[in-house]
CSV table of C-alpha atoms in Angstrom, one decimal:
chain,number,residue,atom,x,y,z
A,28,MET,CA,-0.2,-0.3,0.3
A,29,THR,CA,1.5,3.6,-0.9
A,30,SER,CA,1.8,5.9,1.6
A,31,ASN,CA,-1.0,8.1,-0.6
A,32,GLU,CA,-3.6,5.1,0.1
A,33,LYS,CA,-2.6,4.8,3.2
A,34,LEU,CA,-3.6,8.3,3.9
A,35,LYS,CA,-6.6,7.9,1.7
A,36,VAL,CA,-7.0,5.2,4.4
A,37,LEU,CA,-6.9,6.8,7.4
A,38,LYS,CA,-9.1,10.2,6.0
A,39,ALA,CA,-11.9,7.3,5.8
A,40,LEU,CA,-11.1,6.4,8.5
A,41,LEU,CA,-11.2,10.0,10.4
A,42,ASP,CA,-14.5,10.5,8.8
A,43,SER,CA,-16.6,7.9,9.4
A,44,LEU,CA,-15.5,8.5,13.5
A,45,SER,CA,-18.3,10.0,15.1
A,46,PHE,CA,-18.3,12.1,18.2
A,47,ARG,CA,-19.8,9.1,20.1
A,48,ASP,CA,-16.9,7.2,19.0
A,49,LEU,CA,-14.8,9.8,20.4
A,50,THR,CA,-16.2,9.5,24.0
A,51,LEU,CA,-16.2,5.6,23.9
A,52,SER,CA,-12.8,5.8,23.5
A,53,LEU,CA,-12.0,8.1,26.0
A,54,ASP,CA,-14.3,6.6,28.4
A,55,LEU,CA,-12.5,2.3,27.7
A,56,LEU,CA,-9.1,4.7,27.8
A,57,VAL,CA,-9.8,6.3,31.2
A,58,THR,CA,-11.2,2.8,32.4
A,59,GLY,CA,-7.8,1.0,31.0
A,60,ALA,CA,-6.4,3.3,33.3
A,61,VAL,CA,-7.9,2.9,36.4
A,62,VAL,CA,-7.7,-0.7,36.0
A,63,TYR,CA,-4.3,-0.5,35.8
A,64,PHE,CA,-3.5,1.6,38.6
A,65,TYR,CA,-5.7,-1.0,40.9
A,66,ALA,CA,-3.8,-3.9,39.3
A,67,SER,CA,-0.2,-2.6,39.6
A,68,SER,CA,-1.5,-1.1,43.3
A,69,LEU,CA,-1.9,-3.9,44.6
A,70,MET,CA,0.6,-6.1,42.8
A,71,MET,CA,3.5,-4.1,44.2
A,72,ALA,CA,2.0,-3.6,47.9
A,73,THR,CA,3.3,-6.1,50.2
A,74,ALA,CA,2.1,-8.5,52.7
A,75,GLU,CA,1.1,-6.7,55.2
A,76,GLN,CA,-0.4,-3.8,53.3
A,77,LEU,CA,-2.6,-6.7,51.2
A,78,ALA,CA,-3.6,-7.9,54.8
A,79,SER,CA,-4.9,-4.5,56.2
A,80,GLY,CA,-8.1,-3.4,55.9
A,81,VAL,CA,-7.0,0.5,56.5
A,82,TRP,CA,-4.6,-0.2,53.7
A,83,ILE,CA,-7.3,-1.5,51.1
A,84,SER,CA,-9.9,1.4,51.5
A,85,GLN,CA,-7.3,3.6,51.5
A,86,LEU,CA,-6.3,2.4,47.7
A,87,LEU,CA,-10.4,1.9,47.0
A,88,VAL,CA,-10.9,5.9,48.2
A,89,LYS,CA,-7.4,6.5,45.8
A,90,VAL,CA,-9.1,4.4,42.8
A,91,VAL,CA,-12.8,6.2,42.9
A,92,GLY,CA,-10.3,9.4,43.3
A,93,VAL,CA,-7.9,8.9,40.3
A,94,SER,CA,-11.3,7.3,38.2
A,95,ILE,CA,-13.1,11.5,39.3
A,96,ALA,CA,-10.2,13.6,38.0
A,97,LEU,CA,-9.2,11.3,34.8
A,98,SER,CA,-13.4,11.5,34.2
A,99,ILE,CA,-13.5,15.5,34.4
A,100,VAL,CA,-10.0,15.2,32.4
A,101,SER,CA,-11.7,14.0,29.4
A,102,GLN,CA,-14.8,16.1,29.8
A,103,LEU,CA,-12.9,18.6,29.8
A,104,LEU,CA,-10.5,17.3,26.6
A,105,LEU,CA,-14.7,16.6,25.1
A,106,GLU,CA,-15.8,20.1,25.3
A,107,LEU,CA,-12.6,21.5,23.9
A,108,VAL,CA,-12.5,19.3,20.9
A,109,SER,CA,-17.0,19.2,20.0
A,110,ASP,CA,-19.0,21.5,18.2
A,111,GLY,CA,-21.9,21.8,20.7
A,112,GLU,CA,-21.7,17.9,20.7
A,113,VAL,CA,-21.6,17.2,23.7
A,114,ASP,CA,-24.9,18.6,24.4
A,115,GLN,CA,-26.6,16.4,21.5
A,116,PRO,CA,-29.0,13.9,22.6
A,117,MET,CA,-28.4,10.0,21.5
A,118,ASP,CA,-29.8,9.2,18.5
A,119,GLU,CA,-31.8,5.4,18.3
A,120,ARG,CA,-29.5,3.7,16.7
A,121,GLU,CA,-26.9,5.5,19.4
A,122,LYS,CA,-29.7,4.5,21.9
A,123,GLN,CA,-30.0,0.6,20.6
A,124,VAL,CA,-26.1,0.1,20.9
A,125,SER,CA,-25.5,1.5,24.2
A,126,LEU,CA,-28.3,-0.5,25.4
A,127,VAL,CA,-26.3,-3.8,24.1
A,128,GLY,CA,-23.8,-2.6,26.0
A,129,ASN,CA,-25.1,-2.0,29.1
A,130,LYS,CA,-26.8,-5.7,28.8
A,131,TYR,CA,-24.0,-6.9,28.1
A,132,ALA,CA,-22.2,-4.7,30.7
A,133,LEU,CA,-24.7,-6.7,33.5
A,134,TRP,CA,-24.0,-9.8,32.4
A,135,THR,CA,-20.4,-9.2,33.6
A,136,LEU,CA,-21.6,-7.9,36.5
A,137,GLN,CA,-23.6,-10.9,37.3
A,138,ALA,CA,-21.3,-13.0,36.8
A,139,GLY,CA,-18.5,-11.1,39.4
A,140,VAL,CA,-21.4,-10.9,41.5
A,141,CYS,CA,-22.4,-14.4,41.8
A,142,PHE,CA,-18.4,-15.8,41.6
A,143,ALA,CA,-17.8,-13.7,44.7
A,144,ILE,CA,-20.6,-14.6,46.8
A,145,GLY,CA,-19.0,-18.4,46.0
A,146,GLN,CA,-15.9,-17.4,47.2
A,147,TYR,CA,-17.1,-16.1,50.6
A,148,ALA,CA,-19.4,-19.0,51.2
A,149,PHE,CA,-16.6,-21.3,50.3
A,150,GLU,CA,-14.5,-18.5,52.7
A,151,GLN,CA,-16.7,-19.3,55.7
A,152,ASN,CA,-17.0,-22.9,55.7
A,153,GLY,CA,-13.1,-23.2,55.2
A,154,MET,CA,-13.2,-25.6,51.9
A,155,GLY,CA,-12.5,-25.0,48.1
A,156,ILE,CA,-11.0,-22.1,46.1
A,157,ALA,CA,-10.8,-20.3,49.3
A,158,GLU,CA,-8.4,-22.4,51.3
A,159,ARG,CA,-6.2,-21.5,48.1
A,160,ALA,CA,-7.1,-17.5,48.3
A,161,PRO,CA,-4.1,-15.8,46.1
A,162,LEU,CA,-5.3,-12.2,47.9
A,163,PRO,CA,-6.6,-11.3,51.5
A,164,PHE,CA,-10.3,-9.8,51.0
A,165,PHE,CA,-10.2,-11.5,47.8
A,166,THR,CA,-14.2,-11.8,47.6
A,167,LEU,CA,-13.8,-7.3,47.8
A,168,HIS,CA,-11.4,-8.0,44.9
A,169,ILE,CA,-13.3,-9.8,43.1
A,170,MET,CA,-16.8,-7.4,43.0
A,171,VAL,CA,-14.3,-4.0,42.5
A,172,GLY,CA,-12.7,-6.4,39.3
A,173,ALA,CA,-16.3,-7.6,38.3
A,174,PHE,CA,-17.2,-3.8,38.3
A,175,LEU,CA,-14.2,-2.6,36.6
A,176,LEU,CA,-14.3,-5.3,33.6
A,177,ALA,CA,-18.4,-4.3,33.5
A,178,GLU,CA,-17.5,-1.0,32.4
A,179,LEU,CA,-14.2,-2.1,30.0
A,180,VAL,CA,-17.1,-4.1,28.9
A,181,ASN,CA,-20.0,-1.6,28.4
A,182,TYR,CA,-17.7,1.0,26.3
A,183,ALA,CA,-15.3,-1.8,24.2
A,184,THR,CA,-19.4,-3.4,22.2
A,185,GLN,CA,-20.7,0.4,22.2
A,186,LEU,CA,-17.7,0.8,21.0
A,187,ILE,CA,-17.1,-2.0,18.2
A,188,ARG,CA,-21.0,-2.1,17.8
A,189,ASN,CA,-20.8,1.6,16.3
A,190,ARG,CA,-17.8,0.9,14.4
A,191,MET,CA,-20.0,-2.1,12.9
A,192,VAL,CA,-22.7,-0.2,12.1
A,193,THR,CA,-25.2,-3.5,12.7
A,194,LEU,CA,-27.4,-4.1,15.5
A,195,TYR,CA,-28.2,-7.3,14.7
A,196,GLY,CA,-26.1,-9.5,12.6
B,20,MET,CA,-34.3,-20.5,6.0
B,21,ALA,CA,-35.2,-17.0,5.5
B,22,GLU,CA,-33.6,-14.0,5.0
B,23,CYS,CA,-35.1,-10.4,5.4
B,24,ALA,CA,-33.4,-7.4,3.8
B,25,ILE,CA,-34.6,-3.8,3.9
B,26,THR,CA,-32.8,-1.8,0.6
B,27,ASN,CA,-33.0,1.3,0.0
B,28,GLN,CA,-32.8,5.0,-2.9
B,29,ILE,CA,-31.2,7.2,-0.1
B,30,LYS,CA,-27.7,7.8,-2.7
B,31,THR,CA,-30.0,8.1,-5.4
B,32,LEU,CA,-32.3,10.4,-3.9
B,33,ARG,CA,-29.6,12.3,-2.2
B,34,PHE,CA,-27.6,12.4,-5.4
B,35,MET,CA,-31.2,13.6,-7.5
B,36,ALA,CA,-31.7,16.4,-4.5
B,37,GLY,CA,-28.4,18.8,-5.2
B,38,GLU,CA,-26.0,16.5,-4.4
B,39,MET,CA,-27.4,16.9,-0.5
B,40,THR,CA,-24.5,15.3,1.9
B,41,GLN,CA,-25.4,12.7,4.1
B,42,LYS,CA,-24.6,15.3,7.0
B,43,GLU,CA,-27.2,17.5,5.6
B,44,LEU,CA,-29.7,14.8,5.4
B,45,ALA,CA,-28.6,13.7,8.5
B,46,GLU,CA,-29.7,17.4,10.6
B,47,ARG,CA,-32.8,17.3,8.7
B,48,VAL,CA,-34.4,14.4,9.9
B,49,GLY,CA,-32.3,14.6,13.8
B,50,VAL,CA,-30.0,11.4,13.7
B,51,THR,CA,-26.3,11.8,13.1
B,52,ARG,CA,-24.3,10.9,10.0
B,53,GLN,CA,-23.2,8.1,11.2
B,54,THR,CA,-26.5,6.8,11.3
B,55,ILE,CA,-27.5,7.7,7.9
B,56,MET,CA,-24.1,5.9,6.5
B,57,ALA,CA,-25.8,2.8,7.7
B,58,ILE,CA,-29.0,3.6,6.7
B,59,GLU,CA,-28.2,4.2,3.2
B,60,ALA,CA,-24.9,0.4,3.9
B,61,ALA,CA,-28.5,-1.4,4.6
B,62,LYS,CA,-26.6,-2.0,8.5
B,63,TYR,CA,-29.1,-0.9,9.8
B,64,SER,CA,-33.0,-0.8,9.3
B,65,PRO,CA,-34.6,2.7,10.7
B,66,SER,CA,-37.6,2.9,12.8
B,67,LEU,CA,-40.9,4.0,11.0
B,68,GLU,CA,-40.5,7.6,12.3
B,69,VAL,CA,-37.0,8.4,11.0
B,70,ALA,CA,-37.8,6.4,7.5
B,71,PHE,CA,-41.1,9.0,7.2
B,72,LYS,CA,-38.8,11.9,7.9
B,73,ILE,CA,-36.4,10.9,5.0
B,74,ALA,CA,-38.9,9.7,2.8
B,75,GLN,CA,-40.9,13.6,3.8
B,76,VAL,CA,-37.2,15.4,3.2
B,77,PHE,CA,-36.8,13.9,-0.7
B,78,GLY,CA,-40.5,14.7,-0.6
B,79,GLU,CA,-41.4,10.3,-2.0
B,80,PRO,CA,-42.9,8.2,-0.8
B,81,LEU,CA,-42.0,5.7,1.7
B,82,GLU,CA,-41.8,2.8,-1.1
B,83,SER,CA,-39.9,4.2,-3.3
B,84,VAL,CA,-37.3,5.2,-0.3
B,85,PHE,CA,-37.2,1.4,1.6
B,86,GLN,CA,-38.3,-1.6,-0.6
B,87,TYR,CA,-38.2,-4.9,1.8
B,88,GLN,CA,-36.9,-8.2,0.2
B,89,HIS,CA,-37.8,-11.0,1.7
B,90,ARG,CA,-35.4,-14.2,0.8
B,91,GLU,CA,-35.7,-18.0,1.1
B,92,LEU,CA,-32.0,-19.0,1.5
């Protein structure tokens, strides 16, 4: 492919990008950054920190703080680049895409909650995987993980569906 | 097994309406340009309301803009 053809492909791609695609991409990036922050904090923590309820609570507060700060920055960026599109309501296709994203996010969250309930039950009975739980407060981490994963699934599904421009395929 | 497909003449009608752009049509119908692109490419079937609005913009009856084809596979 020549550079001229590559430029044409890039132009066509940018041309087909809607403001909604841009918003979803930013939301996906922000959630990805929050997941990275949470996971890296857990991986770098000492055994004492992981076993401390106070440290875990502080980490969760930090995660919420990072999430809010990144959301504000992304919204400001969107306001800057938009041409009044931020205030535009979603049209019927976008609403349907949003519903599909919400459906898969809900399934992910439900699976995570079921897993957390199972883990808690095993933990309380001193059997199964709870015996070999890799982390103290494992149930809590499963719930936080499920919540973050559900957000990722929601944005990724909407982005993919928007790019495919087909709902029932 | 049956496959349902809705085809349309939007691209032709836009050309005949003074080379109306997708953006202009989208603004007049009240949807995004990407939705017009999706409808035009037969990747998305619009609601009756949007279909009627599109036909109204071109001053054509609905069946001149959208055609329903029932195919047996």
